[in-house]
């Protein structure tokens, strides 16, 4: 068969028109005319102007509180939902509009600037998607949306783009047809009076922050208990049912503090979770999820639902609580104060100590740290979270110091480096998964730079760094699955070694747990020993009851009491880790 060329008439620009000679043509005028015609055809004839953020001090007065709804989103599903209840209890109209998803990502890329990091596209787009839904589906006029809705989020400044998020929110809202929509930052509220002189509508007072802190701590505890139980549940879905029922109880107690008891809700949560049937003799690798704050915290499309994916692949997730981030911020203040207080001259810089009572400041930071820890542990005991230890930030900093300067302030600072080292040194996790958004400058420098050196020094550690950009789920899942294969083998070998060393069989272990009300329950969690997986730790935990005499049990219990509070399990040296690797 032969192909015949199809000829089409050629089009020429006006400047090359055969009707005029070159001497008669004004090239610049013809180009301008062509440009205007193309703008008209493409629908971009409107004048373009540089975006400028003119809402540096958005107003919300006290008289608006009765009709203005505060929109919130950004943490885990449990914490956002409980925060909604906590702020309702303070008299605010609150609406948690859901976790970011891929539809929000599309809206974020459509209306956001180019080159943003992944969390910005997701969170900005999620807000745009919601207000568009109010306009198009709920038929609320744009003017009413702007007047009656306000988005509230946290703000900060630093070496990454987190400090520009609020401007991206406002720019995207303007371009999507909601210019003037108010986005309020915690740090932008200037005292008890707004610029108008009216009483502040969103009061950043102690009651506000206490309510927020309680919601965050309780959400952390609920999440951690859920991730402990779910991989070992006998009836699929029973953990989620108990968690959802508990979330609703706590939310209702928050929103109606005079009519319902928060203490009772926490106790009832313990009962709900206690009813879930588990089998902790199932061998599962423990995967510690670290990395950029938003990427490792969110539970939706923003990180490809990694937590759910890991559990479906037969792993136990060891999540990082938001409480640890709060403790890290306290550590930063303490560290900077201790470094500045020994300067020879008076420190008059922006965050200096000129006119500051250093001893009082350090004392207040110490009290804040222990108050948060004490509250967290107290809530944990009420809700059924036992045997958990929040990270000691001094230990994390000490472990990371040889590889990452503790003075650096970007993203998660040295935490990601320190946690990987401690996960290997103390056998806290079978595998460490570092999650960061595509284009995240601080986290990418850590995961792709510093961590590669650490994994070379400590080859026995299983480390998997991944980037999220919203459309690479298949590649990410494939990479995680390959590393999980190694983690499964390591967990099984660890479990079998502990059984053989202690002369136990799986049948004996299960028979023992079936006869114990507490140790066979869902809220029992084996204390951490010298191994990583929960099943192997379970063997170490219960072997004393099976093999030791009553006197031996008393001696072991006394030793644990004496060791409590001391710095047990010091960070191992490189030589210790290599010896352990060779032994394995």
XYZ file of N, CA and C in Angstrom, residues 98-332:
705
model
N -12.342 17.624 56.601
C -11.787 16.393 56.053
C -10.314 16.473 55.704
N -9.763 15.298 55.475
C -8.349 15.170 55.169
C -8.092 15.424 53.684
N -6.915 15.921 53.392
C -6.551 16.227 52.007
C -6.557 14.957 51.160
N -7.029 15.075 49.920
C -7.044 13.942 49.009
C -6.534 14.389 47.645
N -6.575 13.481 46.682
C -6.022 13.784 45.358
C -6.829 14.839 44.608
N -8.121 14.946 44.895
C -8.911 16.024 44.288
C -8.416 17.376 44.798
N -8.068 17.425 46.076
C -7.481 18.647 46.605
C -6.135 18.946 45.974
N -5.347 17.907 45.738
C -4.054 18.091 45.075
C -4.240 18.719 43.696
N -5.229 18.245 42.941
C -5.486 18.813 41.614
C -5.871 20.281 41.700
N -6.703 20.622 42.677
C -7.084 22.031 42.851
C -5.882 22.864 43.271
N -5.028 22.303 44.114
C -3.838 23.029 44.551
C -2.890 23.320 43.403
N -2.721 22.349 42.504
C -1.833 22.562 41.358
C -2.455 23.511 40.340
N -3.783 23.521 40.296
C -4.452 24.403 39.340
C -4.331 25.866 39.754
N -4.487 26.132 41.042
C -4.530 27.523 41.489
C -3.283 27.962 42.253
N -2.397 27.034 42.592
C -1.204 27.397 43.337
C -0.038 27.744 42.428
N 0.989 28.315 43.017
C 2.191 28.629 42.263
C 2.934 27.353 41.886
N 3.802 27.461 40.927
C 4.636 26.320 40.565
C 5.754 26.143 41.583
N 6.245 24.898 41.659
C 7.409 24.639 42.496
C 7.134 24.556 43.976
N 5.881 24.393 44.366
C 5.585 24.255 45.791
C 5.914 22.842 46.254
N 6.034 22.663 47.557
C 6.219 21.314 48.079
C 4.846 20.658 48.251
N 4.864 19.348 48.336
C 3.641 18.565 48.273
C 2.590 18.959 49.313
N 2.940 19.141 50.605
C 1.915 19.513 51.586
C 1.168 20.783 51.222
N 1.838 21.733 50.579
C 1.169 22.981 50.205
C 0.079 22.719 49.187
N 0.405 21.952 48.152
C -0.604 21.647 47.137
C -1.809 20.941 47.749
N -1.557 19.970 48.622
C -2.656 19.209 49.219
C -3.516 20.084 50.132
N -2.880 20.816 51.037
C -3.649 21.574 52.027
C -4.329 22.787 51.406
N -3.619 23.509 50.535
C -4.229 24.650 49.848
C -5.383 24.175 48.974
N -5.134 23.103 48.215
C -6.170 22.593 47.330
C -7.370 22.056 48.072
N -7.135 21.463 49.261
C -8.255 20.941 50.042
C -9.182 22.067 50.491
N -8.589 23.201 50.867
C -9.405 24.353 51.256
C -10.170 24.914 50.058
N -9.490 25.053 48.916
C -10.157 25.561 47.713
C -11.290 24.630 47.311
N -11.046 23.327 47.388
C -12.077 22.344 47.029
C -13.303 22.496 47.932
N -13.056 22.749 49.220
C -14.182 22.842 50.152
C -15.023 24.102 49.914
N -14.378 25.250 49.776
C -15.159 26.473 49.570
C -15.841 26.459 48.204
N -15.234 25.784 47.229
C -15.896 25.631 45.928
C -17.142 24.764 46.068
N -17.049 23.725 46.905
C -18.219 22.878 47.176
C -19.328 23.683 47.851
N -18.952 24.564 48.775
C -19.962 25.417 49.409
C -20.665 26.290 48.381
N -19.895 26.785 47.421
C -20.460 27.682 46.407
C -21.294 26.925 45.371
N -20.750 25.831 44.841
C -21.392 25.162 43.705
C -22.467 24.161 44.124
N -22.210 23.408 45.213
C -23.163 22.369 45.620
C -24.150 22.868 46.668
N -23.661 23.642 47.619
C -24.541 24.148 48.667
C -25.208 25.465 48.287
N -24.796 26.027 47.139
C -25.401 27.251 46.591
C -25.299 28.438 47.554
N -24.191 28.505 48.281
C -23.948 29.645 49.172
C -23.240 30.737 48.369
N -23.751 31.940 48.356
C -23.091 33.011 47.598
C -21.657 33.240 48.075
N -20.799 33.623 47.144
C -19.392 33.843 47.475
C -19.248 34.893 48.569
N -20.062 35.936 48.490
C -19.995 37.002 49.488
C -20.265 36.452 50.893
N -21.245 35.547 51.012
C -21.557 34.955 52.316
C -20.450 34.020 52.795
N -19.825 33.315 51.869
C -18.712 32.428 52.245
C -17.558 33.247 52.812
N -17.247 34.356 52.149
C -16.133 35.201 52.599
C -16.439 35.827 53.958
N -17.683 36.181 54.186
C -18.053 36.836 55.436
C -18.230 35.845 56.596
N -18.643 34.616 56.293
C -19.061 33.694 57.350
C -18.127 32.507 57.569
N -17.024 32.441 56.847
C -16.076 31.342 57.026
C -14.660 31.897 57.122
N -13.861 31.283 58.003
C -12.465 31.670 58.194
C -11.653 30.398 58.355
N -10.499 30.318 57.699
C -9.620 29.164 57.853
C -8.550 29.485 58.891
N -8.378 28.589 59.856
C -7.406 28.787 60.936
C -6.331 27.721 60.827
N -5.083 28.157 60.828
C -3.974 27.217 60.735
C -2.789 27.743 61.515
N -1.808 26.892 61.725
C -0.583 27.303 62.411
C 0.373 27.915 61.406
N 1.175 28.834 61.865
C 2.157 29.463 60.998
C 3.503 29.537 61.670
N 4.542 29.585 60.863
C 5.902 29.667 61.403
C 6.808 30.197 60.311
N 8.054 30.389 60.665
C 9.043 30.847 59.700
C 10.266 29.953 59.819
N 11.015 29.843 58.752
C 12.183 28.986 58.796
C 12.847 28.928 57.436
N 13.798 28.009 57.264
C 14.545 27.938 56.009
C 13.784 27.257 54.887
N 12.635 26.633 55.178
C 11.865 25.997 54.111
C 10.657 26.868 53.788
N 9.750 26.361 52.957
C 8.648 27.177 52.444
C 7.417 27.173 53.341
N 7.524 26.559 54.525
C 6.377 26.520 55.422
C 5.918 27.930 55.790
N 6.856 28.860 55.881
C 6.505 30.223 56.234
C 5.698 30.952 55.177
N 5.659 30.403 53.953
C 4.913 31.064 52.872
C 3.560 30.426 52.628
N 3.194 29.422 53.421
C 1.934 28.719 53.162
C 0.741 29.664 53.178
N 0.703 30.559 54.171
C -0.481 31.405 54.309
C -0.669 32.277 53.077
N 0.427 32.763 52.489
C 0.325 33.555 51.276
C -0.177 32.715 50.109
N 0.261 31.449 50.066
C -0.218 30.560 49.006
C -1.721 30.296 49.152
N -2.185 30.160 50.398
C -3.623 30.003 50.629
C -4.380 31.180 50.027
N -3.964 32.389 50.345
C -4.696 33.580 49.919
C -4.621 33.782 48.407
N -3.457 33.482 47.831
C -3.302 33.631 46.386
C -4.202 32.641 45.647
N -4.222 31.381 46.111
C -5.056 30.370 45.465
C -6.544 30.692 45.639
N -6.923 31.211 46.795
C -8.319 31.581 47.028
C -8.736 32.726 46.112
N -7.850 33.682 45.914
C -8.166 34.788 45.008
C -8.373 34.283 43.585
N -7.440 33.430 43.120
C -7.513 32.957 41.739
C -8.690 32.019 41.506
N -9.188 31.387 42.556
C -10.342 30.488 42.406
C -11.668 31.205 42.625
N -11.611 32.530 42.822
C -12.840 33.308 42.911
C -13.268 33.679 44.315
N -12.354 33.575 45.302
C -12.714 33.876 46.689
C -11.763 34.917 47.290
N -11.499 35.954 46.523
C -10.588 36.987 47.022
C -11.196 37.656 48.264
N -10.367 37.793 49.288
C -10.822 38.361 50.548
C -11.147 37.319 51.605
N -11.121 36.027 51.216
C -11.366 34.975 52.211
C -10.249 35.016 53.243
N -10.630 34.977 54.521
C -9.657 35.183 55.594
C -8.964 33.888 56.007
N -7.639 33.963 56.093
C -6.815 32.865 56.599
C -6.051 33.407 57.802
N -6.317 32.851 58.970
C -5.722 33.346 60.211
C -4.629 32.412 60.686
N -3.513 32.997 61.066
C -2.408 32.245 61.654
C -2.386 32.459 63.154
N -1.982 31.421 63.887
C -1.848 31.565 65.336
C -0.903 32.713 65.653
N 0.228 32.795 64.961
C 1.251 33.756 65.318
C 0.909 35.182 64.878
N -0.130 35.352 64.060
C -0.453 36.685 63.560
C -1.451 37.420 64.436
N -1.935 36.754 65.477
C -2.901 37.429 66.326
C -2.163 38.315 67.330
N -2.351 39.604 67.213
C -1.544 40.538 67.984
C -2.202 40.993 69.261
N -2.243 40.128 70.263
C -2.775 40.537 71.558
C -4.274 40.385 71.638
N -4.872 41.041 72.631
C -6.301 40.891 72.876
C -7.135 41.877 72.075
N -6.516 42.776 71.331
C -7.257 43.741 70.526
C -6.821 43.634 69.069
N -7.781 43.723 68.177
C -7.468 43.762 66.762
C -7.168 45.216 66.372
N -6.774 45.388 65.113
C -6.440 46.734 64.647
C -7.654 47.655 64.660
N -8.846 47.078 64.593
C -10.050 47.894 64.588
C -10.388 48.436 65.971
N -9.759 47.868 66.998
C -10.095 48.255 68.357
C -11.148 47.367 68.972
N -11.817 46.527 68.142
C -12.807 45.600 68.681
C -12.122 44.470 69.425
N -12.901 43.832 70.294
C -12.361 42.674 70.998
C -12.076 41.567 69.997
N -10.991 40.841 70.205
C -10.554 39.824 69.280
C -11.573 38.692 69.187
N -11.880 38.264 67.955
C -12.841 37.196 67.768
C -12.279 35.830 68.098
N -11.025 35.595 67.708
C -10.369 34.332 68.002
C -9.340 34.597 69.090
N -9.709 34.279 70.304
C -8.853 34.605 71.450
C -7.768 33.556 71.626
N -6.506 33.966 71.480
C -5.387 33.064 71.725
C -5.004 33.149 73.199
N -5.923 32.717 74.047
C -5.693 32.786 75.492
C -5.349 31.396 76.027
N -5.020 31.264 77.310
C -4.669 29.945 77.857
C -5.746 28.890 77.653
N -7.027 29.279 77.750
C -8.091 28.293 77.557
C -8.061 27.717 76.142
N -7.780 28.578 75.159
C -7.708 28.117 73.772
C -6.601 27.090 73.598
N -5.408 27.417 74.075
C -4.277 26.518 73.881
C -4.389 25.264 74.746
N -5.004 25.360 75.913
C -5.228 24.161 76.729
C -6.175 23.198 76.010
N -7.231 23.738 75.406
C -8.159 22.888 74.660
C -7.466 22.236 73.467
N -6.659 23.020 72.738
C -5.928 22.472 71.601
C -4.953 21.388 72.050
N -4.237 21.651 73.141
C -3.234 20.700 73.629
C -3.891 19.397 74.073
N -5.013 19.498 74.779
C -5.708 18.283 75.212
C -6.169 17.463 74.009
N -6.699 18.126 72.996
C -7.152 17.405 71.803
C -5.984 16.713 71.109
N -4.831 17.390 71.043
C -3.667 16.801 70.383
C -3.138 15.610 71.176
N -3.020 15.756 72.499
C -2.490 14.664 73.325
C -3.418 13.457 73.301
N -4.719 13.694 73.452
C -5.672 12.579 73.437
C -5.686 11.922 72.060
N -5.608 12.727 71.004
C -5.539 12.163 69.662
C -4.303 11.314 69.464
N -3.163 11.773 69.996
C -1.936 10.982 69.925
C -2.104 9.630 70.605
N -2.655 9.651 71.812
C -2.835 8.408 72.568
C -3.767 7.459 71.814
N -4.878 7.986 71.313
C -5.834 7.145 70.602
C -5.208 6.549 69.346
N -4.438 7.347 68.616
C -3.769 6.836 67.416
C -2.765 5.746 67.763
N -1.972 5.978 68.803
C -0.931 5.014 69.154
C -1.527 3.689 69.632
N -2.597 3.749 70.414
C -3.255 2.512 70.845
C -3.824 1.776 69.637
N -4.441 2.513 68.729
C -5.019 1.885 67.550
C -3.984 1.179 66.696
N -2.825 1.828 66.480
C -1.782 1.212 65.666
C -1.120 0.031 66.372
N -1.198 0.000 67.685
C -0.684 -1.154 68.418
C -1.594 -2.373 68.288
N -2.903 -2.123 68.278
C -3.871 -3.220 68.316
C -4.204 -3.739 66.928
N -4.389 -2.840 65.954
C -4.955 -3.209 64.659
C -4.212 -4.342 63.945
N -2.873 -4.385 63.936
C -2.197 -5.469 63.206
C -2.452 -6.863 63.784
N -2.887 -6.931 65.037
C -3.034 -8.225 65.691
C -4.485 -8.588 65.975
N -5.418 -7.805 65.454
C -6.826 -8.074 65.727
C -7.256 -9.400 65.106
N -8.111 -10.120 65.821
C -8.620 -11.406 65.337
C -9.769 -11.191 64.358
N -10.640 -10.234 64.662
C -11.768 -9.900 63.792
C -11.413 -8.641 62.993
N -11.211 -8.740 61.688
C -10.830 -7.562 60.901
C -11.860 -6.433 61.037
N -11.373 -5.237 61.268
C -12.235 -4.063 61.375
C -12.699 -3.754 62.780
N -12.468 -4.659 63.732
C -12.950 -4.427 65.093
C -12.227 -3.274 65.772
N -10.955 -3.089 65.458
C -10.204 -1.975 66.050
C -10.743 -0.642 65.552
N -10.977 -0.545 64.252
C -11.505 0.701 63.692
C -12.872 1.045 64.276
N -13.709 0.045 64.488
C -15.016 0.293 65.084
C -14.871 0.854 66.498
N -13.963 0.257 67.282
C -13.752 0.734 68.653
C -13.174 2.146 68.659
N -12.238 2.428 67.748
C -11.611 3.755 67.688
C -12.632 4.808 67.284
N -13.466 4.514 66.279
C -14.456 5.486 65.824
C -15.478 5.779 66.914
N -15.919 4.730 67.624
C -16.874 4.957 68.716
C -16.252 5.804 69.814
N -14.980 5.567 70.090
C -14.283 6.325 71.135
C -14.076 7.770 70.716
N -13.739 7.998 69.455
C -13.581 9.365 68.960
C -14.857 10.167 69.137
N -15.985 9.539 68.847
C -17.255 10.243 68.980
C -17.557 10.565 70.437
N -17.267 9.626 71.337
C -17.483 9.867 72.769
C -16.664 11.055 73.259
N -15.390 11.073 72.891
C -14.499 12.142 73.347
C -14.890 13.470 72.707
N -15.239 13.448 71.429
C -15.680 14.663 70.737
C -16.904 15.256 71.420
N -17.866 14.406 71.756
C -19.084 14.894 72.405
C -18.782 15.468 73.789
N -17.850 14.837 74.509
C -17.482 15.344 75.838
C -16.770 16.685 75.730
N -15.943 16.859 74.703
C -15.273 18.137 74.469
C -16.286 19.235 74.138
N -17.217 18.928 73.246
C -18.140 19.950 72.753
C -19.214 20.319 73.775
N -19.452 19.455 74.754
C -20.455 19.735 75.785
C -19.835 19.506 77.161
N -18.896 20.366 77.569
C -18.165 20.130 78.827
C -19.047 20.165 80.065
N -20.174 20.875 80.024
C -21.047 20.953 81.192
C -21.971 19.733 81.301
N -22.286 19.131 80.170
C -23.232 18.028 80.191
C -22.604 16.651 80.190
N -21.343 16.555 79.736
C -20.701 15.244 79.625
C -19.300 15.298 80.211
N -18.854 14.159 80.721
C -17.566 14.072 81.401
C -16.490 13.566 80.444
N -15.414 14.349 80.295
C -14.289 13.908 79.475
C -13.595 12.719 80.127
N -13.492 12.717 81.446
C -12.863 11.596 82.154
C -13.611 10.296 81.878
N -14.945 10.354 81.926
C -15.728 9.158 81.657
C -15.514 8.690 80.221
N -15.410 9.629 79.283
C -15.197 9.269 77.882
C -13.853 8.562 77.698
N -12.818 9.027 78.410
C -11.513 8.385 78.303
C -11.549 6.970 78.887
N -12.238 6.807 80.004
C -12.359 5.481 80.612
C -13.167 4.548 79.714
N -14.237 5.068 79.115
C -15.041 4.256 78.219
C -14.250 3.874 76.970
N -13.343 4.744 76.537
C -12.466 4.416 75.421
C -11.625 3.194 75.747
N -11.104 3.151 76.952
C -10.325 1.990 77.392
C -11.166 0.710 77.303
N -12.419 0.796 77.726
C -13.292 -0.379 77.687
C -13.569 -0.809 76.252
N -13.801 0.172 75.381
C -14.052 -0.159 73.980
C -12.879 -0.906 73.362
N -11.674 -0.393 73.604
C -10.478 -1.003 73.017
C -10.151 -2.342 73.669
N -10.514 -2.476 74.945
C -10.237 -3.713 75.676
C -11.041 -4.881 75.096
N -12.158 -4.582 74.451
C -13.027 -5.634 73.921
C -12.542 -6.214 72.596
N -11.530 -5.606 72.003
C -10.997 -6.119 70.738
C -10.148 -7.360 71.024
N -10.400 -8.432 70.307
C -9.644 -9.672 70.475
C -8.383 -9.628 69.620
N -7.254 -10.032 70.215
C -5.977 -9.966 69.501
C -5.212 -11.276 69.652
N -4.251 -11.452 68.761
C -3.299 -12.561 68.834
C -1.913 -11.989 68.584
N -1.190 -11.720 69.650
C 0.121 -11.073 69.529
C 1.246 -12.057 69.233
N 0.937 -13.315 69.062
C 1.972 -14.271 68.662
C 2.217 -14.240 67.155
N 1.389 -13.494 66.423
C 1.611 -13.331 64.984
C 2.869 -12.486 64.781
N 3.752 -12.939 63.928
C 5.027 -12.239 63.713
C 4.839 -11.160 62.661
N 5.108 -9.923 63.040
C 5.017 -8.786 62.118
C 6.224 -7.879 62.337
N 6.842 -7.425 61.265
C 7.929 -6.458 61.430
C 7.387 -5.120 61.919
N 8.127 -4.482 62.804
C 7.721 -3.162 63.282
C 8.404 -2.095 62.419
N 7.601 -1.252 61.786
C 8.111 -0.225 60.873
C 7.939 1.139 61.521
N 9.045 1.799 61.782
C 9.025 3.146 62.357
C 8.905 4.166 61.227
N 7.867 4.993 61.281
C 7.628 6.002 60.247
C 8.148 7.346 60.748
N 9.166 7.872 60.091
C 9.755 9.156 60.457
C 9.779 10.034 59.209
N 10.322 11.248 59.330
C 10.475 12.106 58.164
C 9.872 13.484 58.377
N 9.469 14.107 57.280
C 8.867 15.444 57.323
C 7.541 15.382 58.074
N 7.281 16.401 58.880
C 6.172 16.356 59.835
C 4.838 16.024 59.173
N 4.445 16.786 58.146
C 3.126 16.575 57.546
C 3.056 15.241 56.833
N 4.108 14.894 56.093
C 4.084 13.664 55.296
C 3.996 12.422 56.175
N 4.639 12.437 57.337
C 4.595 11.245 58.187
C 3.358 11.240 59.092
N 2.691 12.391 59.217
C 1.530 12.488 60.114
C 0.221 12.213 59.397
N 0.066 12.749 58.172
C -1.207 12.588 57.468
C -1.485 11.116 57.184
N -2.769 10.788 57.048
C -3.150 9.384 56.863
C -3.925 9.171 55.561
N -3.809 10.122 54.648
C -4.583 10.036 53.419
C -3.712 9.970 52.182
N -4.223 10.568 51.101
C -3.515 10.521 49.822
C -2.195 11.286 49.851
N -2.024 12.161 50.828
C -0.799 12.953 50.897
C 0.452 12.118 51.059
N 0.332 10.928 51.647
C 1.482 10.005 51.715
C 1.091 8.622 51.196
N 0.114 8.613 50.275
C -0.383 7.390 49.643
C -0.998 6.423 50.654
N -1.490 6.934 51.773
C -2.067 6.063 52.795
C -1.085 5.013 53.277
N 0.143 5.430 53.542
C 1.207 4.467 53.859
C 0.904 3.634 55.093
N 0.310 4.259 56.117
C 0.027 3.497 57.329
C -0.894 2.317 57.022
N -1.954 2.584 56.288
C -2.885 1.516 55.934
C -2.215 0.489 55.028
N -1.401 0.955 54.089
C -0.714 0.045 53.185
C 0.239 -0.881 53.950
N 0.989 -0.336 54.887
C 1.916 -1.153 55.665
C 1.174 -2.226 56.451
N 0.048 -1.869 57.040
C -0.718 -2.854 57.798
C -1.292 -3.937 56.877
N -1.729 -3.548 55.691
C -2.227 -4.536 54.740
C -1.124 -5.488 54.287
N 0.118 -4.991 54.281
C 1.254 -5.817 53.885
C 1.828 -6.621 55.045
N 1.162 -6.585 56.196
C 1.583 -7.422 57.313
C 2.611 -6.796 58.222
N 2.600 -5.484 58.391
C 3.551 -4.802 59.258
C 2.816 -4.090 60.392
N 3.533 -3.792 61.449
C 3.035 -2.973 62.551
C 3.659 -1.591 62.433
N 2.841 -0.548 62.449
C 3.336 0.828 62.299
C 3.701 1.415 63.656
N 4.887 1.970 63.738
C 5.326 2.716 64.918
C 5.337 4.190 64.518
N 4.268 4.914 64.860
C 4.107 6.296 64.412
C 4.786 7.265 65.372
N 5.032 8.475 64.878
C 5.616 9.530 65.694
C 4.494 10.455 66.175
N 4.281 10.582 67.473
C 3.196 11.442 67.957
C 3.522 12.914 67.782
N 2.481 13.724 67.651
C 2.667 15.175 67.569
C 3.270 15.694 68.873
N 3.015 14.984 69.971
C 3.588 15.367 71.263
C 5.109 15.419 71.189
N 5.722 14.509 70.435
C 7.177 14.515 70.287
C 7.660 15.799 69.622
N 6.868 16.317 68.678
C 7.229 17.578 68.022
C 7.162 18.736 69.014
N 6.159 18.725 69.888
C 6.058 19.761 70.918
C 7.271 19.702 71.842
N 7.663 18.504 72.230
C 8.841 18.345 73.096
C 10.109 18.798 72.384
N 10.165 18.592 71.072
C 11.329 19.046 70.316
C 11.413 20.567 70.304
N 10.275 21.235 70.163
C 10.284 22.702 70.194
C 10.724 23.220 71.560
N 10.320 22.541 72.635
C 10.791 22.923 73.970
C 12.290 22.683 74.079
N 12.765 21.575 73.526
C 14.202 21.286 73.556
C 14.973 22.376 72.819
N 14.455 22.825 71.667
C 15.133 23.878 70.912
C 15.304 25.135 71.760
